[in-house]
Backbone as JSON, one array per atom type, in Angstrom:
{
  "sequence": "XXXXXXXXXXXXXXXXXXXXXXXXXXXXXXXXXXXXXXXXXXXXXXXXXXXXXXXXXXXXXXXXXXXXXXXXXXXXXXXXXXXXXXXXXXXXXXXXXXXXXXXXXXXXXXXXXXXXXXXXXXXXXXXXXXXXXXXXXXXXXXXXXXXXXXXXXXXXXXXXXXXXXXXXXXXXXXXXXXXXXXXXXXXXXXXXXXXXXXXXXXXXXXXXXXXXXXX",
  "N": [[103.25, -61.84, 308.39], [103.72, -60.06, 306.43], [102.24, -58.01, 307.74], [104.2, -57.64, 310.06], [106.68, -57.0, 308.43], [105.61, -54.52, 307.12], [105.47, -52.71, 309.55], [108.13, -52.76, 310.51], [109.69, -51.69, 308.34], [107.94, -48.88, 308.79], [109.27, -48.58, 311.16], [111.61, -48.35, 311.11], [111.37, -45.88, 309.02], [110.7, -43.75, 310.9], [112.95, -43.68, 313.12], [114.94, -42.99, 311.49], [114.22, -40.73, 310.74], [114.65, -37.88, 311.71], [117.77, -38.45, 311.49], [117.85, -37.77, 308.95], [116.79, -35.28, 308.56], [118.76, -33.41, 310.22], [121.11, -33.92, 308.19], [120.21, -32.85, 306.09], [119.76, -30.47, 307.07], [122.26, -29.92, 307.38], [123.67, -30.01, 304.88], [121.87, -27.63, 303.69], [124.1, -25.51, 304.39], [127.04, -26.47, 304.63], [128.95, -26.96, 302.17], [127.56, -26.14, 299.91], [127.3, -24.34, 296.94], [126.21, -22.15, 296.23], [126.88, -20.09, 298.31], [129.1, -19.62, 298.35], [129.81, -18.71, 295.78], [128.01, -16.49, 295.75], [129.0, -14.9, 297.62], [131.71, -14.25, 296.54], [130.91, -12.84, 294.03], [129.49, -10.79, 295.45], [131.67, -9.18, 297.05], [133.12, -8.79, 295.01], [133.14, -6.6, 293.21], [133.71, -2.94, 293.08], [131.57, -1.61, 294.52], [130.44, -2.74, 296.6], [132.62, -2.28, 298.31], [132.35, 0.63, 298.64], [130.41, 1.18, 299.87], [130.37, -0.36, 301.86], [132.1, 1.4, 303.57], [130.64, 4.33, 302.85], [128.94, 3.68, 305.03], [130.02, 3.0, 307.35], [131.13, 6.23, 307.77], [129.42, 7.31, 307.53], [127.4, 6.05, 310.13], [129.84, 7.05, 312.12], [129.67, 10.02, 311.66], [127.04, 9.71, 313.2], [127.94, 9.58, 315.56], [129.24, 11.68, 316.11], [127.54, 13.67, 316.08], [125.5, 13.35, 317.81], [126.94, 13.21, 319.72], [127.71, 15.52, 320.37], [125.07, 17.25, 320.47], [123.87, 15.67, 322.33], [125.89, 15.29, 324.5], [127.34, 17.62, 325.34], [126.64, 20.39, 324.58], [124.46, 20.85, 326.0], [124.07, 22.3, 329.26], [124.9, 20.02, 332.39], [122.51, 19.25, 334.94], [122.13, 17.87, 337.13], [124.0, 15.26, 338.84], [122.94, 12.52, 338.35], [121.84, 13.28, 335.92], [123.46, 12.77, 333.8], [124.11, 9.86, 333.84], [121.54, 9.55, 332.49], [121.55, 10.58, 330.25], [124.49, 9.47, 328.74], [122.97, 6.88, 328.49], [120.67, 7.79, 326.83], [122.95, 8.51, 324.46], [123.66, 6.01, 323.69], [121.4, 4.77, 322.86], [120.46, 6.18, 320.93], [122.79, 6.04, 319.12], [122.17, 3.13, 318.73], [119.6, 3.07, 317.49], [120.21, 4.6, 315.09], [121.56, 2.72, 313.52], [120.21, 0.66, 313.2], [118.37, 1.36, 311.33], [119.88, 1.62, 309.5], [120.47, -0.59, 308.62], [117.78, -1.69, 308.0], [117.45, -0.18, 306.11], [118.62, -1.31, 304.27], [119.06, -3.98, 304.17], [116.19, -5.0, 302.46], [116.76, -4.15, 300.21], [119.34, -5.73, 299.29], [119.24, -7.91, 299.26], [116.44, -8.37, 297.92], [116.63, -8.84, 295.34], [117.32, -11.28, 294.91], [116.6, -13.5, 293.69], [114.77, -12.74, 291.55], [116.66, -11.49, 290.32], [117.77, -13.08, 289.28], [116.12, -14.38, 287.07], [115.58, -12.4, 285.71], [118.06, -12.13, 284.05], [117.77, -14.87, 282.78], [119.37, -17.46, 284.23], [117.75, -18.78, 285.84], [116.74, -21.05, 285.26], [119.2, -22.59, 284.43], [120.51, -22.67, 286.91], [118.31, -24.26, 288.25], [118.38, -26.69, 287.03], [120.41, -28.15, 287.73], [122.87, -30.13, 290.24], [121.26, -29.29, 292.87], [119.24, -28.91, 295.32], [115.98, -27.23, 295.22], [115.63, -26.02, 297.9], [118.2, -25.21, 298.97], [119.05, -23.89, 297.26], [117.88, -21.25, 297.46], [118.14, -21.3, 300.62], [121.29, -20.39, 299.97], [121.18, -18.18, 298.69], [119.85, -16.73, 300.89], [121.5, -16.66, 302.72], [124.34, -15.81, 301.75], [123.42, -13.02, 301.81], [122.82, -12.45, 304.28], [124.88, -13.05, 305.65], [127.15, -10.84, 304.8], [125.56, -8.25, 305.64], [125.82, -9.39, 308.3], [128.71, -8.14, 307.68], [128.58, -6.18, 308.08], [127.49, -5.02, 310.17], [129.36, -6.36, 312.2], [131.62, -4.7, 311.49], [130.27, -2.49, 312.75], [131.09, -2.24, 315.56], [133.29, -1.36, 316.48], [132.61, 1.09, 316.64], [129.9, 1.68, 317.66], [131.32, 1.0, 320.03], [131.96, 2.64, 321.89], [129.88, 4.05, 323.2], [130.15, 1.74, 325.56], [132.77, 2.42, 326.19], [132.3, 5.3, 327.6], [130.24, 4.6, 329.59], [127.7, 4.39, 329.02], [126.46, 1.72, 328.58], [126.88, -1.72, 329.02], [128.79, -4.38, 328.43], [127.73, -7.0, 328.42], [124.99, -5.87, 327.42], [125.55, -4.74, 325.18], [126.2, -7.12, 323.63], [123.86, -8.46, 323.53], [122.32, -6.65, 322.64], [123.03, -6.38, 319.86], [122.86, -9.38, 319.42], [120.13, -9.18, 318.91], [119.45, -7.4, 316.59], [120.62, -9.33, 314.48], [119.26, -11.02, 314.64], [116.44, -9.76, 313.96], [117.78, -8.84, 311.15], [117.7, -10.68, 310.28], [115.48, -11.9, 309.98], [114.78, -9.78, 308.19], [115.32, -10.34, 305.46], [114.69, -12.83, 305.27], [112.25, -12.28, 304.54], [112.47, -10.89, 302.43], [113.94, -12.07, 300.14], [111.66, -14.29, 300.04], [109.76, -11.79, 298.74], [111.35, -11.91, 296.61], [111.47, -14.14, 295.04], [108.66, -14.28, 294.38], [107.79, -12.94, 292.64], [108.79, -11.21, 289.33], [110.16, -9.11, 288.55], [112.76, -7.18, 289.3], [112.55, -4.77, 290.64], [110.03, -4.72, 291.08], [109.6, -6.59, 292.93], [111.82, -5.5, 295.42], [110.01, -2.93, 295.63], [107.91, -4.46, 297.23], [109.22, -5.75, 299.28], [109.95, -3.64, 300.56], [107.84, -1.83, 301.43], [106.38, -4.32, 302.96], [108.49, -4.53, 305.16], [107.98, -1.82, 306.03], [105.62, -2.41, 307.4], [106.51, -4.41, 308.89], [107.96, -3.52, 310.67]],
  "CA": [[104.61, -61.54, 307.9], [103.55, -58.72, 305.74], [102.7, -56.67, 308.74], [105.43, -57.26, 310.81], [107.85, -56.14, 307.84], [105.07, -52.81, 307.39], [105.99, -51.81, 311.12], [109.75, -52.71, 310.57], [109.49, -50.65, 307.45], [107.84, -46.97, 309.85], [110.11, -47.99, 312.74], [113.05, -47.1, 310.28], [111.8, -44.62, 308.45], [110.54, -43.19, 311.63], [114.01, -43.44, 313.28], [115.62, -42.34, 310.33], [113.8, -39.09, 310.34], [115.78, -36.61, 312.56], [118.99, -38.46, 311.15], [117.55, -37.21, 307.54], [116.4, -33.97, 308.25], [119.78, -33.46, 310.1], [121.72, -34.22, 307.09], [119.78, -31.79, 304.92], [120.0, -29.13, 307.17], [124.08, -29.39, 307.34], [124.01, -29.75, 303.33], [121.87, -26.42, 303.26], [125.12, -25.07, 304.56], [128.18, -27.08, 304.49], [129.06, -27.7, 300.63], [126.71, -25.32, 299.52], [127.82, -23.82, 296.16], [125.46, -20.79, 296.4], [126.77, -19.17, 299.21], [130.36, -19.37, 298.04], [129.48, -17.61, 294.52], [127.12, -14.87, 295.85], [129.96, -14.25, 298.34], [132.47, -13.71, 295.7], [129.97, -11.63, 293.64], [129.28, -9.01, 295.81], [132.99, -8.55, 297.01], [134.5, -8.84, 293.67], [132.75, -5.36, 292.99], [134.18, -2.14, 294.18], [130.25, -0.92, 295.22], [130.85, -3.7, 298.03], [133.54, -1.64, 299.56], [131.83, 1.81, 298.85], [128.63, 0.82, 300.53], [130.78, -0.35, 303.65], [132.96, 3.49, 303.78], [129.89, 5.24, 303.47], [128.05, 2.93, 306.06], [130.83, 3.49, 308.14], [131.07, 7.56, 307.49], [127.56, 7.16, 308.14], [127.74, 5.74, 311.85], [130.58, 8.08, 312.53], [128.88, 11.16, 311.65], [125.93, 10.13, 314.05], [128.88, 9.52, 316.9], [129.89, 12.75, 316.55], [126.41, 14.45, 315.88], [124.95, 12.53, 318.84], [128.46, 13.36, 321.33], [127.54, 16.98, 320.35], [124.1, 17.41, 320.97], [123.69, 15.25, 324.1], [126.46, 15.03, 326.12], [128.53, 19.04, 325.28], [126.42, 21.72, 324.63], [123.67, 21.02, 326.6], [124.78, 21.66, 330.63], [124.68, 19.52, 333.58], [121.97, 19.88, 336.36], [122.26, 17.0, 338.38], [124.69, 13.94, 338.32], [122.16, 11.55, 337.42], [121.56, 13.52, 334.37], [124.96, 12.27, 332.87], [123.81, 8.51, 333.04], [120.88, 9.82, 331.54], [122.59, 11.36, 328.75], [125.24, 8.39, 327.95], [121.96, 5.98, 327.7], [120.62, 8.12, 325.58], [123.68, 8.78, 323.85], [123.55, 4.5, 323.1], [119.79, 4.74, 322.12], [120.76, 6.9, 319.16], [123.8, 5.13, 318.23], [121.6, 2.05, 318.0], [118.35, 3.3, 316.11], [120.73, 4.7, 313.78], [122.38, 1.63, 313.23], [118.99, -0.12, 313.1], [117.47, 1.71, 310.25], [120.66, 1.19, 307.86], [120.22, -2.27, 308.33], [116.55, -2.18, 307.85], [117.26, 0.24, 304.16], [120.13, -2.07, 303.44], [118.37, -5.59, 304.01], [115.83, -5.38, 301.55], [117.89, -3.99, 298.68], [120.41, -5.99, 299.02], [118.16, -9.52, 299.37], [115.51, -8.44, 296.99], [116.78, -9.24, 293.83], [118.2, -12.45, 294.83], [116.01, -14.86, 293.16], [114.3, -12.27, 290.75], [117.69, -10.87, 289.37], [118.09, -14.4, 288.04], [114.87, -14.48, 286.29], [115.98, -11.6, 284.71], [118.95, -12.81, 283.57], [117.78, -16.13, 282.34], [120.2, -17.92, 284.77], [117.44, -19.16, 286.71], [116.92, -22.64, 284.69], [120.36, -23.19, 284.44], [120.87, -23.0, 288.07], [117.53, -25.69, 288.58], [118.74, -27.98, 286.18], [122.16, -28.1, 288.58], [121.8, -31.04, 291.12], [120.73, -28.4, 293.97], [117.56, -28.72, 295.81], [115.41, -25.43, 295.41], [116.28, -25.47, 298.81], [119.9, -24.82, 298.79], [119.68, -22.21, 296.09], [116.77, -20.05, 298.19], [119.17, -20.85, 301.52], [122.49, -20.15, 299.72], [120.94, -16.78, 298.5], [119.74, -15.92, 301.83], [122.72, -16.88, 303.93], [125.2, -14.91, 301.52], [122.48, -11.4, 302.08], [122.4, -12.33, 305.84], [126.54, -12.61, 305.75], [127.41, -9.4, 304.4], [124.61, -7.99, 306.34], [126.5, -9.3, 309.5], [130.05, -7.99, 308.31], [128.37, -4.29, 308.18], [127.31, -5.01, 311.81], [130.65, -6.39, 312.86], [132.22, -3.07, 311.15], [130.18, -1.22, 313.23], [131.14, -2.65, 316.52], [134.37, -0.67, 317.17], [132.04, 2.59, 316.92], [129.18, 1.72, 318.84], [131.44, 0.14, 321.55], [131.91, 4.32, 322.57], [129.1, 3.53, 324.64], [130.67, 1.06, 326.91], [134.04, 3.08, 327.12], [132.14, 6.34, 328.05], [129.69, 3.85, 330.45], [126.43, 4.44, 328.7], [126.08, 0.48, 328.32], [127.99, -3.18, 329.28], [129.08, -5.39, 327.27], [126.35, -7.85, 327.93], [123.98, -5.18, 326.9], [125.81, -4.74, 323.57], [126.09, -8.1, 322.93], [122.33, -8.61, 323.47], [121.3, -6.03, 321.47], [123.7, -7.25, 318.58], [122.4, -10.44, 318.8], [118.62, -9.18, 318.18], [119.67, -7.07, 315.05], [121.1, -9.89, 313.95], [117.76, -12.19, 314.11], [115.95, -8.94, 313.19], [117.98, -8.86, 309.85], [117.72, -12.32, 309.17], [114.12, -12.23, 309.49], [114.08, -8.67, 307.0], [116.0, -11.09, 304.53], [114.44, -13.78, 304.49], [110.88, -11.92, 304.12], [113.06, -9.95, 300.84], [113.63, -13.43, 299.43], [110.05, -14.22, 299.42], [109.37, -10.94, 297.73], [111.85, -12.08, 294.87], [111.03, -15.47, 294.89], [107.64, -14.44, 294.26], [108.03, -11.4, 291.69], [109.8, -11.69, 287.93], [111.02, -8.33, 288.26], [113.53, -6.84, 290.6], [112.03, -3.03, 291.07], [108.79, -5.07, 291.91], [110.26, -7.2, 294.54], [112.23, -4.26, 296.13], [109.12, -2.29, 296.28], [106.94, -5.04, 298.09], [110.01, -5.87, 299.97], [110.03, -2.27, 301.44], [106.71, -2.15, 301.83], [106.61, -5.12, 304.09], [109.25, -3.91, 306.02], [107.51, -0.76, 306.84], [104.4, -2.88, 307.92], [106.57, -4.75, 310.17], [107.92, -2.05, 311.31]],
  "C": [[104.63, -60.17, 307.21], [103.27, -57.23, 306.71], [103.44, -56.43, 309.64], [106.46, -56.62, 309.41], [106.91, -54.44, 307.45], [105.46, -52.22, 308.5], [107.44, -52.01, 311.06], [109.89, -51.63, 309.65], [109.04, -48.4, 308.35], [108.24, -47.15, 310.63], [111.29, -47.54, 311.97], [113.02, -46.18, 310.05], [111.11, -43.74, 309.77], [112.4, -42.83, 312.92], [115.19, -42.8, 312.32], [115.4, -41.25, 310.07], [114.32, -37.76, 310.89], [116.66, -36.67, 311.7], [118.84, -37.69, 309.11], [117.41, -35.73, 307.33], [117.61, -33.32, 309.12], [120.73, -33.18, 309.16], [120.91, -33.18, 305.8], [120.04, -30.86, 305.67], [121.3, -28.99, 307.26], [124.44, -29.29, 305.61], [123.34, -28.37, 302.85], [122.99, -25.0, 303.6], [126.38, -25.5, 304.25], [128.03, -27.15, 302.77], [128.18, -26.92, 300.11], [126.91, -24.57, 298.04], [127.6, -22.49, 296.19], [126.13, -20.05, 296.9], [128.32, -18.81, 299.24], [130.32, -18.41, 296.37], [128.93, -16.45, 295.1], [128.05, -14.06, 297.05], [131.0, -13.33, 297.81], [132.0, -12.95, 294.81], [129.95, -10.88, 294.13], [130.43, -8.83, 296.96], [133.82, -8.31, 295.98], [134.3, -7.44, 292.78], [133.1, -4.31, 293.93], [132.48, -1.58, 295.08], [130.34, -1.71, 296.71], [131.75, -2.7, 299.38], [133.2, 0.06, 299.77], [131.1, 2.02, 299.97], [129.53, 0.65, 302.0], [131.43, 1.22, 303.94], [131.71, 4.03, 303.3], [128.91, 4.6, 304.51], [128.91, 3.55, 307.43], [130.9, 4.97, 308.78], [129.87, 7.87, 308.3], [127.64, 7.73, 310.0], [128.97, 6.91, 312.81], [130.24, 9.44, 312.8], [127.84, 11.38, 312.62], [126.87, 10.26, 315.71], [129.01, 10.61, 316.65], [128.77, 14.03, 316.77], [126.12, 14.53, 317.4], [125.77, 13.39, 320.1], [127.7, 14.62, 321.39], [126.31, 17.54, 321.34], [123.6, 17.19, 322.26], [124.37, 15.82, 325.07], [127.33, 16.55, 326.08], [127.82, 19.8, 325.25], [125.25, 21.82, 325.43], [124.32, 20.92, 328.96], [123.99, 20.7, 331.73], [123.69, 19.88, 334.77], [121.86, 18.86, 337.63], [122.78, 15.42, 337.57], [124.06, 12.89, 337.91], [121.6, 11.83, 335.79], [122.71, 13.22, 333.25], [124.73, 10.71, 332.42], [123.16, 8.94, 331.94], [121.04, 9.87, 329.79], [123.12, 10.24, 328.07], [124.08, 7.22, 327.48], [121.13, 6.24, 326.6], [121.49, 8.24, 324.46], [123.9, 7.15, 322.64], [122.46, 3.83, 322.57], [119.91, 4.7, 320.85], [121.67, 6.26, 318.42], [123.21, 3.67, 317.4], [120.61, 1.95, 316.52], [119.43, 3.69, 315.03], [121.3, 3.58, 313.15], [121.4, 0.58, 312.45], [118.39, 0.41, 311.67], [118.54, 1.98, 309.36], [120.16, 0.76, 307.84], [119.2, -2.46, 307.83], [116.44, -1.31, 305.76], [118.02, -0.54, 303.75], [119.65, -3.39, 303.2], [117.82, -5.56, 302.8], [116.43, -5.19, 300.12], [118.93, -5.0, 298.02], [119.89, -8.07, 298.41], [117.21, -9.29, 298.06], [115.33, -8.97, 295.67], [117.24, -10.36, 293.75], [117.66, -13.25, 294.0], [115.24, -14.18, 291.53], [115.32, -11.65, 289.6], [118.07, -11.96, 288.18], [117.34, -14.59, 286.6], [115.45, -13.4, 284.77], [117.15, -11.79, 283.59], [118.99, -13.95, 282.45], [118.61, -17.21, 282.73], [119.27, -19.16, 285.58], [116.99, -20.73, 286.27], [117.8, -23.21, 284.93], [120.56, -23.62, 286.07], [119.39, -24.22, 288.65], [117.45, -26.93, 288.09], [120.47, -28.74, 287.26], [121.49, -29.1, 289.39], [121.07, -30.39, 292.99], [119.5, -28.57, 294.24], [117.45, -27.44, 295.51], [115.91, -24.9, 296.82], [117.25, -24.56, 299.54], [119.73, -23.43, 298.49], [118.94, -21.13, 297.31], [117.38, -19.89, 299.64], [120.29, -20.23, 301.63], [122.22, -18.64, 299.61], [120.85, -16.12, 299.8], [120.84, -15.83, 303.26], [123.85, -16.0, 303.28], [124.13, -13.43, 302.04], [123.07, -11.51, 303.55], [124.07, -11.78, 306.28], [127.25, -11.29, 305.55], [126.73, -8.52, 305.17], [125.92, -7.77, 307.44], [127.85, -9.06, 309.37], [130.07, -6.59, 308.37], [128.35, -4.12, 309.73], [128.69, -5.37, 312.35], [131.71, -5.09, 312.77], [131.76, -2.22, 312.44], [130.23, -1.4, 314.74], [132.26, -1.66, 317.33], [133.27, 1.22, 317.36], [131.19, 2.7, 317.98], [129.81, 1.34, 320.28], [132.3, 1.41, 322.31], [131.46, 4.15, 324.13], [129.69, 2.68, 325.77], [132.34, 1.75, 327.43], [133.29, 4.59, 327.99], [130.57, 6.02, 329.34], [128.16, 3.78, 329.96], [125.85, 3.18, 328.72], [127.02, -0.43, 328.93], [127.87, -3.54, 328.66], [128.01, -6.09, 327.02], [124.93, -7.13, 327.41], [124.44, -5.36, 325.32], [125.66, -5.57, 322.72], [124.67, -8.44, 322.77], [121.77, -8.0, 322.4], [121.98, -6.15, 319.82], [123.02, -8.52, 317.65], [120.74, -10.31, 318.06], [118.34, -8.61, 317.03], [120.04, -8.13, 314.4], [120.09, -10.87, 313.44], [116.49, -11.29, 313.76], [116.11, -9.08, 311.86], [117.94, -10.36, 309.47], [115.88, -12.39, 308.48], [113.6, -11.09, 308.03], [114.63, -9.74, 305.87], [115.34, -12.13, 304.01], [112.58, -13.43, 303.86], [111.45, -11.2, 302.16], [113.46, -11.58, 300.05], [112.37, -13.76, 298.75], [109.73, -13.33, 298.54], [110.09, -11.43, 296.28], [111.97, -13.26, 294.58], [109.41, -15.6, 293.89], [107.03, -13.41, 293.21], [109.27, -11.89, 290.42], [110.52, -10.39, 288.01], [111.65, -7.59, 289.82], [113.42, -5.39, 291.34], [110.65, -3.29, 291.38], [108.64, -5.6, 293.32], [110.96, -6.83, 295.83], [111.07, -3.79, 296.72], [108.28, -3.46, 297.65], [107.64, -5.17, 299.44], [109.78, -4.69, 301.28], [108.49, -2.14, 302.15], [106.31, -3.35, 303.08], [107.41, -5.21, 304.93], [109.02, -2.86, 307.22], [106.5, -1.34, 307.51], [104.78, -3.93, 308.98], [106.98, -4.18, 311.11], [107.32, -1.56, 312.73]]
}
């Protein structure tokens, strides 16, 4: 009797185990408190909207650098040298695009968990009924968000390239989507750094540092 209810006992909690770990991973999102505060934090500051207008400025400047150099002052010697040109012309647009993101990730992530420390916030918020979980997801899902509304910004610029043919859509979108699991992964490595660091000009540096080494 005792070991038929032991095997009734691990056929539940063995069936029960998807439906559990399920249910935590929609609560490290859904209902989340985190990721609704650190949202409203770093919009409720004008640096929020600086940082996007010179990000922007930014990207613009290399569209017009880029147009220059490539595709106008240099001439034509044979019609295949025009693809040429516009693929290069969508190279550059990208790397540039690529190495904000990659100075902007860790900065912006780094201090997430270490800024608290500093603060003295960071009790208060583990005494809250939040798994550590949460908090260390909530942090890194607001970074990742903001992150992806610089990249959505910069969609009407780069999408040059597909009016002037250098690229297709499904190219763009492709290479969208791999910045996008690029910056998640710089983010959530800048977490770790300030997860794992009390101060926030320590956690930056390592941050960067491990950036360049994945690099």
């Amino acid at each position: 009797m005792a070991a038929m209810q032991i095997v009734l006992r691990s056929f539940r909690a063995v069936t029960n185990l998807p439906l559990r770990l399920l249910r935590n991973t929609v609560t490290l999102v859904i209902g989340n408190p985190i990721i609704t505060r650190e949202m409203k934090v770093r919009v409720r500051f004008a640096r929020a909207f600086w940082l996007q207008g010179v990000y922007l400025l930014f990207l613009i400047a290399i569209v017009l650098l880029a147009y220059q150099g490539i595709l106008v002052h240099s001439p034509l010697r044979h019609p295949a040298d025009l693809q040429m040109r516009l693929e290069a012309f969508y190279y550059t647009l990208l790397y540039s695009l690529v190495s904000v993101i990659v100075l902007i990730a860790p900065a912006l992530t780094a201090s997430a968990i270490s800024f608290e420390r500093e603060r003295r916030t960071l009790d208060l918020l583990l005494t809250t009924p939040l798994r550590p979980m949460q908090i260390l997801f909530g942090k890194l899902l607001a970074s990742f968000a903001f992150l992806t509304l610089l990249l959505v910004e910069s969609m009407p610029v780069v999408a040059v390239c597909i009016v002037m043919g250098g690229a297709t859509v499904s190219d763009l979108l492709a290479t969208y989507a791999l910045i996008a699991f690029s910056t998640l992964h710089l983010c959530a490595f800048a977490i770790y750094c300030s997860a794992c660091n009390r101060s926030s000009g320590v956690a930056t540096f390592w941050a960067y540092l491990g950036v360049i080494a994945i690099l």
